[in-house]
mmCIF file of C-alpha atoms in Angstrom:
data_model
loop_
_atom_site.group_PDB
_atom_site.id
_atom_site.type_symbol
_atom_site.label_atom_id
_atom_site.label_comp_id
_atom_site.label_asym_id
_atom_site.label_seq_id
_atom_site.Cartn_x
_atom_site.Cartn_y
_atom_site.Cartn_z
ATOM 1 C CA MET M 1 -100.488 -3.229 -143.778
ATOM 2 C CA ASN M 2 -101.575 -5.701 -146.644
ATOM 3 C CA GLU M 3 -101.344 -9.905 -145.962
ATOM 4 C CA GLN M 4 -98.329 -10.480 -147.794
ATOM 5 C CA ILE M 5 -96.399 -8.290 -146.334
ATOM 6 C CA SER M 6 -97.401 -9.769 -143.631
ATOM 7 C CA ALA M 7 -96.410 -13.676 -144.766
ATOM 8 C CA THR M 8 -92.813 -11.428 -144.498
ATOM 9 C CA LEU M 9 -92.990 -10.592 -139.891
ATOM 10 C CA LYS M 10 -92.152 -13.228 -137.684
ATOM 11 C CA SER M 11 -95.496 -12.140 -135.667
ATOM 12 C CA SER M 12 -97.413 -8.137 -135.763
ATOM 13 C CA GLU M 13 -96.860 -8.377 -132.549
ATOM 14 C CA THR M 14 -93.206 -8.602 -132.067
ATOM 15 C CA GLU M 15 -93.169 -5.211 -133.740
ATOM 16 C CA ASP M 16 -93.271 -2.137 -131.801
ATOM 17 C CA TRP M 17 -95.675 0.842 -134.114
ATOM 18 C CA LEU M 18 -92.787 2.836 -136.338
ATOM 19 C CA ASP M 19 -91.307 -1.392 -137.520
ATOM 20 C CA LEU M 20 -95.130 -1.969 -138.389
ATOM 21 C CA HIS M 21 -96.138 1.143 -140.479
ATOM 22 C CA VAL M 22 -93.224 2.239 -141.570
ATOM 23 C CA ILE M 23 -89.370 -0.129 -141.937
ATOM 24 C CA ARG M 24 -91.281 -3.142 -142.733
ATOM 25 C CA PRO M 25 -93.775 -2.433 -145.623
ATOM 26 C CA PHE M 26 -90.231 -0.068 -146.439
ATOM 27 C CA CYS M 27 -88.463 -3.247 -146.825
ATOM 28 C CA TYR M 28 -90.006 -5.791 -147.934
ATOM 29 C CA TYR M 29 -90.176 -3.706 -151.153
ATOM 30 C CA CYS M 30 -86.406 -3.765 -151.092
ATOM 31 C CA ALA M 31 -86.576 -7.969 -149.896
ATOM 32 C CA LEU M 32 -88.320 -7.782 -153.527
ATOM 33 C CA ALA M 33 -86.083 -5.989 -154.630
ATOM 34 C CA PHE M 34 -83.061 -8.673 -153.818
ATOM 35 C CA ALA M 35 -85.243 -11.226 -154.457
ATOM 36 C CA LYS M 36 -85.357 -10.432 -158.307
ATOM 37 C CA PHE M 37 -81.529 -10.091 -158.758
ATOM 38 C CA ASP M 38 -81.901 -13.443 -156.406
ATOM 39 C CA ILE M 39 -79.336 -12.059 -153.870
ATOM 40 C CA HIS M 40 -79.330 -14.566 -151.025
ATOM 41 C CA PRO M 41 -80.567 -13.511 -147.661
ATOM 42 C CA ASN M 42 -77.230 -13.974 -145.878
ATOM 43 C CA THR M 43 -75.174 -11.248 -147.810
ATOM 44 C CA VAL M 44 -78.156 -8.439 -147.656
ATOM 45 C CA THR M 45 -77.212 -8.992 -143.778
ATOM 46 C CA ILE M 46 -73.233 -8.804 -144.404
ATOM 47 C CA TRP M 47 -73.597 -6.003 -146.217
ATOM 48 C CA SER M 48 -75.811 -4.257 -143.423
ATOM 49 C CA MET M 49 -72.902 -5.623 -141.121
ATOM 50 C CA VAL M 50 -70.431 -3.520 -143.950
ATOM 51 C CA ILE M 51 -72.292 -0.454 -143.671
ATOM 52 C CA GLY M 52 -72.948 -0.079 -140.425
ATOM 53 C CA ALA M 53 -69.105 -0.522 -138.806
ATOM 54 C CA ALA M 54 -69.399 2.260 -141.459
ATOM 55 C CA SER M 55 -70.769 4.954 -140.003
ATOM 56 C CA ALA M 56 -68.512 4.862 -137.318
ATOM 57 C CA ALA M 57 -65.911 6.720 -138.571
ATOM 58 C CA PHE M 58 -68.698 10.189 -138.634
ATOM 59 C CA PHE M 59 -69.981 9.857 -135.070
ATOM 60 C CA ALA M 60 -66.387 10.053 -134.035
ATOM 61 C CA CYS M 61 -66.698 13.660 -135.473
ATOM 62 C CA GLY M 62 -68.100 16.346 -133.185
ATOM 63 C CA SER M 63 -70.820 17.758 -134.229
ATOM 64 C CA PHE M 64 -71.708 21.247 -134.570
ATOM 65 C CA TYR M 65 -71.190 21.965 -131.252
ATOM 66 C CA TYR M 66 -67.448 21.522 -131.640
ATOM 67 C CA SER M 67 -67.057 21.291 -135.624
ATOM 68 C CA GLY M 68 -69.889 23.445 -137.272
ATOM 69 C CA THR M 69 -72.154 22.110 -139.811
ATOM 70 C CA TRP M 70 -69.806 20.379 -141.562
ATOM 71 C CA GLY M 71 -69.845 18.268 -138.415
ATOM 72 C CA LEU M 72 -73.099 18.339 -138.232
ATOM 73 C CA CYS M 73 -73.384 16.685 -141.152
ATOM 74 C CA MET M 74 -70.866 14.239 -140.722
ATOM 75 C CA ASN M 75 -73.085 13.348 -137.875
ATOM 76 C CA LEU M 76 -75.921 13.213 -140.167
ATOM 77 C CA ILE M 77 -74.441 10.794 -142.417
ATOM 78 C CA GLY M 78 -73.819 8.320 -139.251
ATOM 79 C CA ILE M 79 -77.242 8.429 -138.718
ATOM 80 C CA LEU M 80 -78.139 7.947 -142.538
ATOM 81 C CA LEU M 81 -75.927 4.900 -143.118
ATOM 82 C CA LEU M 82 -76.656 3.069 -139.138
ATOM 83 C CA MET M 83 -80.657 3.553 -140.269
ATOM 84 C CA VAL M 84 -79.990 2.139 -143.920
ATOM 85 C CA ALA M 85 -77.555 -0.811 -141.948
ATOM 86 C CA ASP M 86 -81.020 -1.135 -139.577
ATOM 87 C CA ILE M 87 -82.948 -1.287 -142.861
ATOM 88 C CA PHE M 88 -81.452 -4.084 -143.951
ATOM 89 C CA ASP M 89 -80.919 -6.151 -141.679
ATOM 90 C CA CYS M 90 -85.077 -6.112 -140.877
ATOM 91 C CA THR M 91 -84.891 -6.724 -144.946
ATOM 92 C CA ASP M 92 -82.568 -9.852 -144.869
ATOM 93 C CA GLY M 93 -85.460 -11.639 -142.249
ATOM 94 C CA GLN M 94 -88.438 -10.464 -144.708
ATOM 95 C CA LEU M 95 -86.084 -12.049 -147.931
ATOM 96 C CA ALA M 96 -85.146 -15.362 -146.006
ATOM 97 C CA ARG M 97 -89.285 -16.130 -145.319
ATOM 98 C CA MET M 98 -90.491 -14.749 -148.229
ATOM 99 C CA THR M 99 -87.423 -17.110 -150.219
ATOM 100 C CA GLY M 100 -87.619 -20.062 -147.842
ATOM 101 C CA LYS M 101 -84.378 -18.610 -147.650
ATOM 102 C CA LYS M 102 -83.852 -19.779 -144.243
ATOM 103 C CA SER M 103 -80.382 -20.707 -141.974
ATOM 104 C CA ARG M 104 -78.214 -21.425 -139.440
ATOM 105 C CA LEU M 105 -76.250 -19.372 -140.141
ATOM 106 C CA GLY M 106 -78.336 -16.884 -141.497
ATOM 107 C CA ARG M 107 -80.146 -16.611 -137.783
ATOM 108 C CA ILE M 108 -76.474 -16.420 -136.124
ATOM 109 C CA LEU M 109 -75.580 -13.711 -138.142
ATOM 110 C CA ASP M 110 -78.546 -11.502 -138.039
ATOM 111 C CA GLY M 111 -77.930 -12.800 -134.030
ATOM 112 C CA VAL M 112 -74.496 -10.383 -134.092
ATOM 113 C CA ALA M 113 -74.868 -7.762 -136.596
ATOM 114 C CA GLY M 114 -76.335 -5.121 -134.261
ATOM 115 C CA PHE M 115 -73.425 -6.388 -132.623
ATOM 116 C CA ALA M 116 -70.511 -5.590 -135.450
ATOM 117 C CA TRP M 117 -71.973 -2.338 -135.806
ATOM 118 C CA PHE M 118 -71.932 -1.629 -131.982
ATOM 119 C CA THR M 119 -68.207 -2.381 -131.311
ATOM 120 C CA PRO M 120 -66.718 -0.160 -133.820
ATOM 121 C CA ILE M 121 -69.421 3.092 -132.701
ATOM 122 C CA TYR M 122 -68.365 2.479 -129.258
ATOM 123 C CA LEU M 123 -64.485 2.591 -129.903
ATOM 124 C CA CYS M 124 -65.056 5.346 -132.257
ATOM 125 C CA LEU M 125 -67.438 7.687 -129.415
ATOM 126 C CA VAL M 126 -64.195 6.843 -127.025
ATOM 127 C CA TRP M 127 -61.711 8.566 -128.984
ATOM 128 C CA ARG M 128 -64.518 11.438 -129.850
ATOM 129 C CA PHE M 129 -64.568 12.203 -125.993
ATOM 130 C CA TYR M 130 -60.740 12.124 -125.671
ATOM 131 C CA GLN M 131 -60.759 15.567 -128.981
ATOM 132 C CA HIS M 132 -63.842 16.591 -128.501
ATOM 133 C CA HIS M 133 -65.328 16.943 -123.852
ATOM 134 C CA GLU M 134 -64.810 20.971 -122.991
ATOM 135 C CA LEU M 135 -68.420 20.234 -122.412
ATOM 136 C CA GLU M 136 -68.371 17.858 -119.845
ATOM 137 C CA PHE M 137 -65.046 18.872 -118.273
ATOM 138 C CA SER M 138 -66.584 22.530 -118.076
ATOM 139 C CA TRP M 139 -69.797 20.764 -115.826
ATOM 140 C CA LEU M 140 -67.378 19.059 -113.810
ATOM 141 C CA GLY M 141 -65.539 21.817 -113.073
ATOM 142 C CA ILE M 142 -62.431 19.533 -114.500
ATOM 143 C CA SER M 143 -59.193 21.525 -116.248
ATOM 144 C CA ASP M 144 -58.439 20.654 -119.590
ATOM 145 C CA THR M 145 -54.334 19.504 -119.031
ATOM 146 C CA GLU M 146 -53.550 16.070 -121.728
ATOM 147 C CA GLN M 147 -53.198 14.121 -118.270
ATOM 148 C CA ASN M 148 -56.716 14.698 -117.175
ATOM 149 C CA ALA M 149 -57.795 14.268 -120.345
ATOM 150 C CA ILE M 150 -56.115 10.610 -120.575
ATOM 151 C CA ILE M 151 -58.050 9.440 -117.510
ATOM 152 C CA ALA M 152 -61.151 11.096 -117.973
ATOM 153 C CA THR M 153 -60.982 9.077 -121.699
ATOM 154 C CA VAL M 154 -59.637 5.738 -119.797
ATOM 155 C CA ILE M 155 -62.305 5.788 -118.005
ATOM 156 C CA VAL M 156 -64.973 6.572 -120.602
ATOM 157 C CA PHE M 157 -63.752 3.688 -122.173
ATOM 158 C CA ILE M 158 -64.691 0.984 -119.196
ATOM 159 C CA ILE M 159 -67.748 3.039 -118.690
ATOM 160 C CA GLY M 160 -68.654 1.458 -122.285
ATOM 161 C CA LEU M 161 -67.375 -1.586 -122.167
ATOM 162 C CA ILE M 162 -69.547 -2.219 -119.518
ATOM 163 C CA SER M 163 -71.682 -0.637 -121.695
ATOM 164 C CA GLY M 164 -71.491 -2.187 -124.278
ATOM 165 C CA ILE M 165 -70.730 -6.031 -122.546
ATOM 166 C CA HIS M 166 -73.037 -5.685 -120.409
ATOM 167 C CA GLY M 167 -76.221 -2.979 -121.699
ATOM 168 C CA LEU M 168 -75.944 -2.987 -124.998
ATOM 169 C CA ALA M 169 -74.643 -6.988 -125.910
ATOM 170 C CA GLY M 170 -76.706 -8.245 -122.980
ATOM 171 C CA GLN M 171 -80.097 -5.984 -123.681
ATOM 172 C CA GLN M 172 -80.416 -7.533 -126.829
ATOM 173 C CA ARG M 173 -79.778 -11.258 -126.527
ATOM 174 C CA MET M 174 -82.908 -10.787 -123.612
ATOM 175 C CA ALA M 175 -84.914 -9.083 -126.023
ATOM 176 C CA ASP M 176 -84.185 -11.533 -128.454
ATOM 177 C CA TYR M 177 -84.981 -14.074 -126.186
ATOM 178 C CA TYR M 178 -87.882 -12.926 -125.674
ATOM 179 C CA ILE M 179 -89.166 -11.790 -128.722
ATOM 180 C CA GLN M 180 -88.980 -16.079 -129.743
ATOM 181 C CA VAL M 181 -89.814 -17.616 -126.383
ATOM 182 C CA HIS M 182 -93.401 -15.090 -127.369
ATOM 183 C CA LEU M 183 -93.284 -16.528 -130.649
ATOM 184 C CA PHE M 184 -93.523 -19.438 -129.480
ATOM 185 C CA PHE M 185 -95.948 -19.791 -127.032
ATOM 186 C CA LEU M 186 -97.921 -17.976 -130.762
ATOM 187 C CA LYS M 187 -97.065 -19.694 -133.253
ATOM 188 C CA GLY M 188 -95.227 -23.035 -131.694
ATOM 189 C CA GLU M 189 -92.418 -24.258 -132.174
ATOM 190 C CA LYS M 190 -92.673 -24.557 -136.277
ATOM 191 C CA GLY M 191 -93.515 -20.967 -135.483
ATOM 192 C CA SER M 192 -90.806 -19.106 -133.609
ATOM 193 C CA GLU M 193 -86.411 -19.300 -133.781
ATOM 194 C CA LEU M 194 -85.983 -20.695 -130.159
ATOM 195 C CA ASP M 195 -82.896 -22.646 -130.026
ATOM 196 C CA ASN M 196 -80.691 -24.143 -127.111
ATOM 197 C CA SER M 197 -78.015 -24.778 -125.515
ATOM 198 C CA ALA M 198 -77.535 -27.794 -126.201
ATOM 199 C CA ARG M 199 -78.607 -28.306 -129.548
ATOM 200 C CA GLN M 200 -76.616 -26.424 -130.392
ATOM 201 C CA GLN M 201 -73.887 -27.702 -129.075
ATOM 202 C CA GLU M 202 -74.607 -30.612 -130.691
ATOM 203 C CA ILE M 203 -74.981 -28.788 -133.717
ATOM 204 C CA TYR M 204 -71.277 -28.342 -133.373
ATOM 205 C CA ASP M 205 -69.874 -31.889 -132.738
ATOM 206 C CA GLN M 206 -71.753 -32.845 -136.262
ATOM 207 C CA MET M 207 -69.531 -30.406 -137.582
ATOM 208 C CA ASP M 208 -67.010 -32.383 -139.205
ATOM 209 C CA HIS M 209 -63.983 -30.945 -141.313
ATOM 210 C CA THR M 210 -65.851 -29.915 -144.088
ATOM 211 C CA THR M 211 -67.776 -27.442 -142.481
ATOM 212 C CA SER M 212 -66.510 -24.271 -143.239
ATOM 213 C CA TRP M 213 -63.992 -22.814 -140.244
ATOM 214 C CA VAL M 214 -66.156 -19.797 -139.767
ATOM 215 C CA GLU M 215 -69.816 -21.215 -139.760
ATOM 216 C CA ARG M 216 -67.844 -23.650 -136.682
ATOM 217 C CA THR M 217 -66.112 -19.935 -135.958
ATOM 218 C CA PHE M 218 -70.241 -18.979 -136.025
ATOM 219 C CA GLN M 219 -71.670 -22.258 -134.027
ATOM 220 C CA LYS M 220 -69.634 -21.855 -131.076
ATOM 221 C CA SER M 221 -69.632 -18.285 -130.263
ATOM 222 C CA TYR M 222 -73.679 -18.774 -131.085
ATOM 223 C CA ILE M 223 -73.421 -21.545 -128.619
ATOM 224 C CA ASP M 224 -72.140 -19.476 -125.460
ATOM 225 C CA TYR M 225 -75.231 -16.842 -126.776
ATOM 226 C CA THR M 226 -77.987 -18.630 -126.217
ATOM 227 C CA LYS M 227 -75.846 -20.241 -122.824
ATOM 228 C CA LYS M 228 -76.547 -16.455 -122.097
ATOM 229 C CA GLN M 229 -80.389 -16.213 -121.904
ATOM 230 C CA GLU M 230 -81.199 -19.808 -120.517
ATOM 231 C CA HIS M 231 -79.179 -18.352 -117.524
ATOM 232 C CA ILE M 232 -81.152 -14.972 -117.149
ATOM 233 C CA THR M 233 -84.198 -16.999 -116.838
ATOM 234 C CA PRO M 234 -83.863 -20.246 -114.648
ATOM 235 C CA GLN M 235 -87.770 -19.823 -113.835
ATOM 236 C CA PHE M 236 -89.043 -19.933 -117.831
ATOM 237 C CA GLN M 237 -86.354 -22.566 -118.308
ATOM 238 C CA ARG M 238 -87.769 -24.611 -115.502
ATOM 239 C CA LEU M 239 -91.292 -24.137 -117.026
ATOM 240 C CA LEU M 240 -90.124 -24.709 -120.190
ATOM 241 C CA GLN M 241 -88.804 -28.354 -118.239
ATOM 242 C CA LYS M 242 -92.168 -28.494 -116.358
ATOM 243 C CA LEU M 243 -94.046 -28.782 -119.714
ATOM 244 C CA ARG M 244 -92.294 -31.301 -121.741
ATOM 245 C CA ASP M 245 -92.001 -33.610 -118.727
ATOM 246 C CA LYS M 246 -96.206 -33.026 -118.613
ATOM 247 C CA PHE M 247 -97.010 -32.453 -121.998
ATOM 248 C CA GLY M 248 -94.265 -34.382 -124.166
ATOM 249 C CA ASN M 249 -94.092 -32.540 -127.279
ATOM 250 C CA THR M 250 -93.597 -28.601 -126.801
ATOM 251 C CA ASP M 251 -96.180 -28.998 -129.457
ATOM 252 C CA ASN M 252 -99.150 -31.050 -127.205
ATOM 253 C CA ILE M 253 -98.727 -27.935 -124.918
ATOM 254 C CA PRO M 254 -103.448 -27.391 -125.013
ATOM 255 C CA GLU M 255 -104.186 -23.686 -125.338
ATOM 256 C CA SER M 256 -105.546 -22.698 -122.704
ATOM 257 C CA VAL M 257 -102.094 -22.681 -120.783
ATOM 258 C CA ARG M 258 -100.547 -20.874 -124.807
ATOM 259 C CA ARG M 259 -103.098 -18.564 -124.185
ATOM 260 C CA GLU M 260 -102.659 -17.968 -120.123
ATOM 261 C CA PHE M 261 -98.957 -17.477 -120.838
ATOM 262 C CA HIS M 262 -98.741 -14.687 -124.106
ATOM 263 C CA ASP M 263 -101.048 -12.340 -122.410
ATOM 264 C CA ASN M 264 -98.640 -12.309 -119.551
ATOM 265 C CA SER M 265 -96.507 -11.578 -122.040
ATOM 266 C CA LEU M 266 -98.027 -9.876 -124.412
ATOM 267 C CA PRO M 267 -97.970 -6.596 -122.556
ATOM 268 C CA LEU M 268 -94.202 -7.189 -121.568
ATOM 269 C CA ILE M 269 -93.039 -7.594 -125.032
ATOM 270 C CA LYS M 270 -93.810 -4.533 -125.824
ATOM 271 C CA TRP M 271 -91.519 -2.567 -123.466
ATOM 272 C CA ASN M 272 -89.242 -5.288 -124.275
ATOM 273 C CA GLY M 273 -89.451 -3.355 -128.300
ATOM 274 C CA LEU M 274 -87.823 -0.243 -125.783
ATOM 275 C CA LEU M 275 -84.333 -2.449 -126.270
ATOM 276 C CA THR M 276 -84.621 -2.808 -130.217
ATOM 277 C CA PHE M 277 -83.064 -0.782 -132.252
ATOM 278 C CA ASN M 278 -85.320 2.135 -132.743
ATOM 279 C CA PHE M 279 -85.145 3.199 -129.367
ATOM 280 C CA ARG M 280 -81.816 2.249 -129.041
ATOM 281 C CA SER M 281 -80.835 4.418 -131.411
ATOM 282 C CA PHE M 282 -82.554 8.079 -131.254
ATOM 283 C CA TRP M 283 -81.072 8.147 -127.825
ATOM 284 C CA LEU M 284 -77.312 7.608 -129.557
ATOM 285 C CA PHE M 285 -78.261 9.815 -132.695
ATOM 286 C CA LEU M 286 -79.531 12.399 -130.105
ATOM 287 C CA PHE M 287 -76.389 12.888 -127.801
ATOM 288 C CA CYS M 288 -74.513 13.112 -130.496
ATOM 289 C CA LEU M 289 -75.633 15.644 -132.159
ATOM 290 C CA LEU M 290 -76.028 17.387 -129.093
ATOM 291 C CA ASP M 291 -71.726 16.486 -128.370
ATOM 292 C CA VAL M 292 -71.986 14.856 -125.400
ATOM 293 C CA PRO M 293 -71.825 11.278 -126.532
ATOM 294 C CA ALA M 294 -70.359 9.433 -123.687
ATOM 295 C CA MET M 295 -73.610 9.914 -121.670
ATOM 296 C CA ASN M 296 -75.319 6.963 -124.600
ATOM 297 C CA PHE M 297 -73.144 4.640 -122.462
ATOM 298 C CA VAL M 298 -74.197 6.178 -119.377
ATOM 299 C CA TRP M 299 -78.198 6.065 -120.557
ATOM 300 C CA GLU M 300 -77.873 2.321 -121.611
ATOM 301 C CA ILE M 301 -76.248 1.531 -118.330
ATOM 302 C CA VAL M 302 -78.845 3.398 -116.169
ATOM 303 C CA GLY M 303 -82.035 4.030 -118.646
ATOM 304 C CA MET M 304 -81.870 0.874 -120.211
ATOM 305 C CA GLY M 305 -80.665 -0.931 -117.454
ATOM 306 C CA LEU M 306 -83.722 -0.251 -115.510
ATOM 307 C CA ILE M 307 -85.458 -1.484 -118.580
ATOM 308 C CA THR M 308 -84.458 -4.449 -118.938
ATOM 309 C CA TRP M 309 -85.013 -5.745 -115.017
ATOM 310 C CA TYR M 310 -87.958 -4.721 -115.676
ATOM 311 C CA VAL M 311 -89.186 -7.047 -118.329
ATOM 312 C CA ASN M 312 -87.534 -9.774 -116.694
ATOM 313 C CA HIS M 313 -88.124 -9.717 -113.387
ATOM 314 C CA ARG M 314 -91.627 -9.355 -114.761
ATOM 315 C CA HIS M 315 -91.724 -12.145 -116.882
ATOM 316 C CA GLU M 316 -89.538 -14.158 -114.867
ATOM 317 C CA ALA M 317 -91.949 -13.896 -112.367
ATOM 318 C CA PHE M 318 -95.526 -14.518 -114.181
ATOM 319 C CA CYS M 319 -93.021 -17.627 -115.429
ATOM 320 C CA LYS M 320 -92.272 -19.424 -111.911
ATOM 321 C CA LYS M 321 -96.355 -18.141 -110.887
ATOM 322 C CA MET M 322 -96.875 -20.910 -114.429
ATOM 323 C CA ALA M 323 -94.609 -23.221 -113.133
ATOM 324 C CA ASP M 324 -95.748 -23.813 -109.279
ATOM 325 C CA SER M 325 -99.591 -24.710 -110.656
ATOM 326 C CA LEU M 326 -98.146 -26.879 -113.009
#
């Protein structure tokens, strides 16, 4: 990867192999094209949200088992649209760093883009299950009656709700936080986007009638977003506070402390990457193509949940050890 592309990345350490060697270089040239036409990064983010949400209509269709070649093509179009949405979502950050057009709203929009994709997708998967569930019913020995279909769909909806709120939202929120935490110790405060709820509340309180309702709404939701990130990382919050108490400005943290944190964090960043789009979407695409999309909800709760627990448990453990030694 050349230096021009590297300059548009947060850090090569926080990118997985596919992003680093394929997606990010491609997005760099997309960013160059957007910059040439003076397109704002936030506009690219919004396009990403619209395209990703539009893919839901195609995922609502049964794939080859239920709908033959037509259904398979519809699902492949859904996959393509979601991949394009991800490319745009990656491009907006590189475009912002390339042009210097960074903004608080852009950071917030980038954080909610994935939710804008997956909320309609998950709802369409529930509808898809209601329409096509013969495989699951045959495995479980359930009679395919209208009453059973409705009961099973309600259960799938509840599992999907848990998967979306506790699974997808919680897992991606934590993954994003740990990326920013890693960058904070690697590059310092100016090299990361590590936010805290107290500062975000101050920003919200300073907004007046001249601030658009859209920005106020997003800022309000971002306060809750950062509070939840802090809630699941009590030992890191304790470590950060002890570092501030001992060294004052966080930029004064000794290099030895930064190196110790980095060496503990880096192995977990690889696991943390499994909670982001590439690995997560692979399973969504696989289950949809196999015509058992409800299995994606189960995998997200159980499989991705175990990865989330492991990353959080290990991260909190070394943060506690470092905090105790200060």
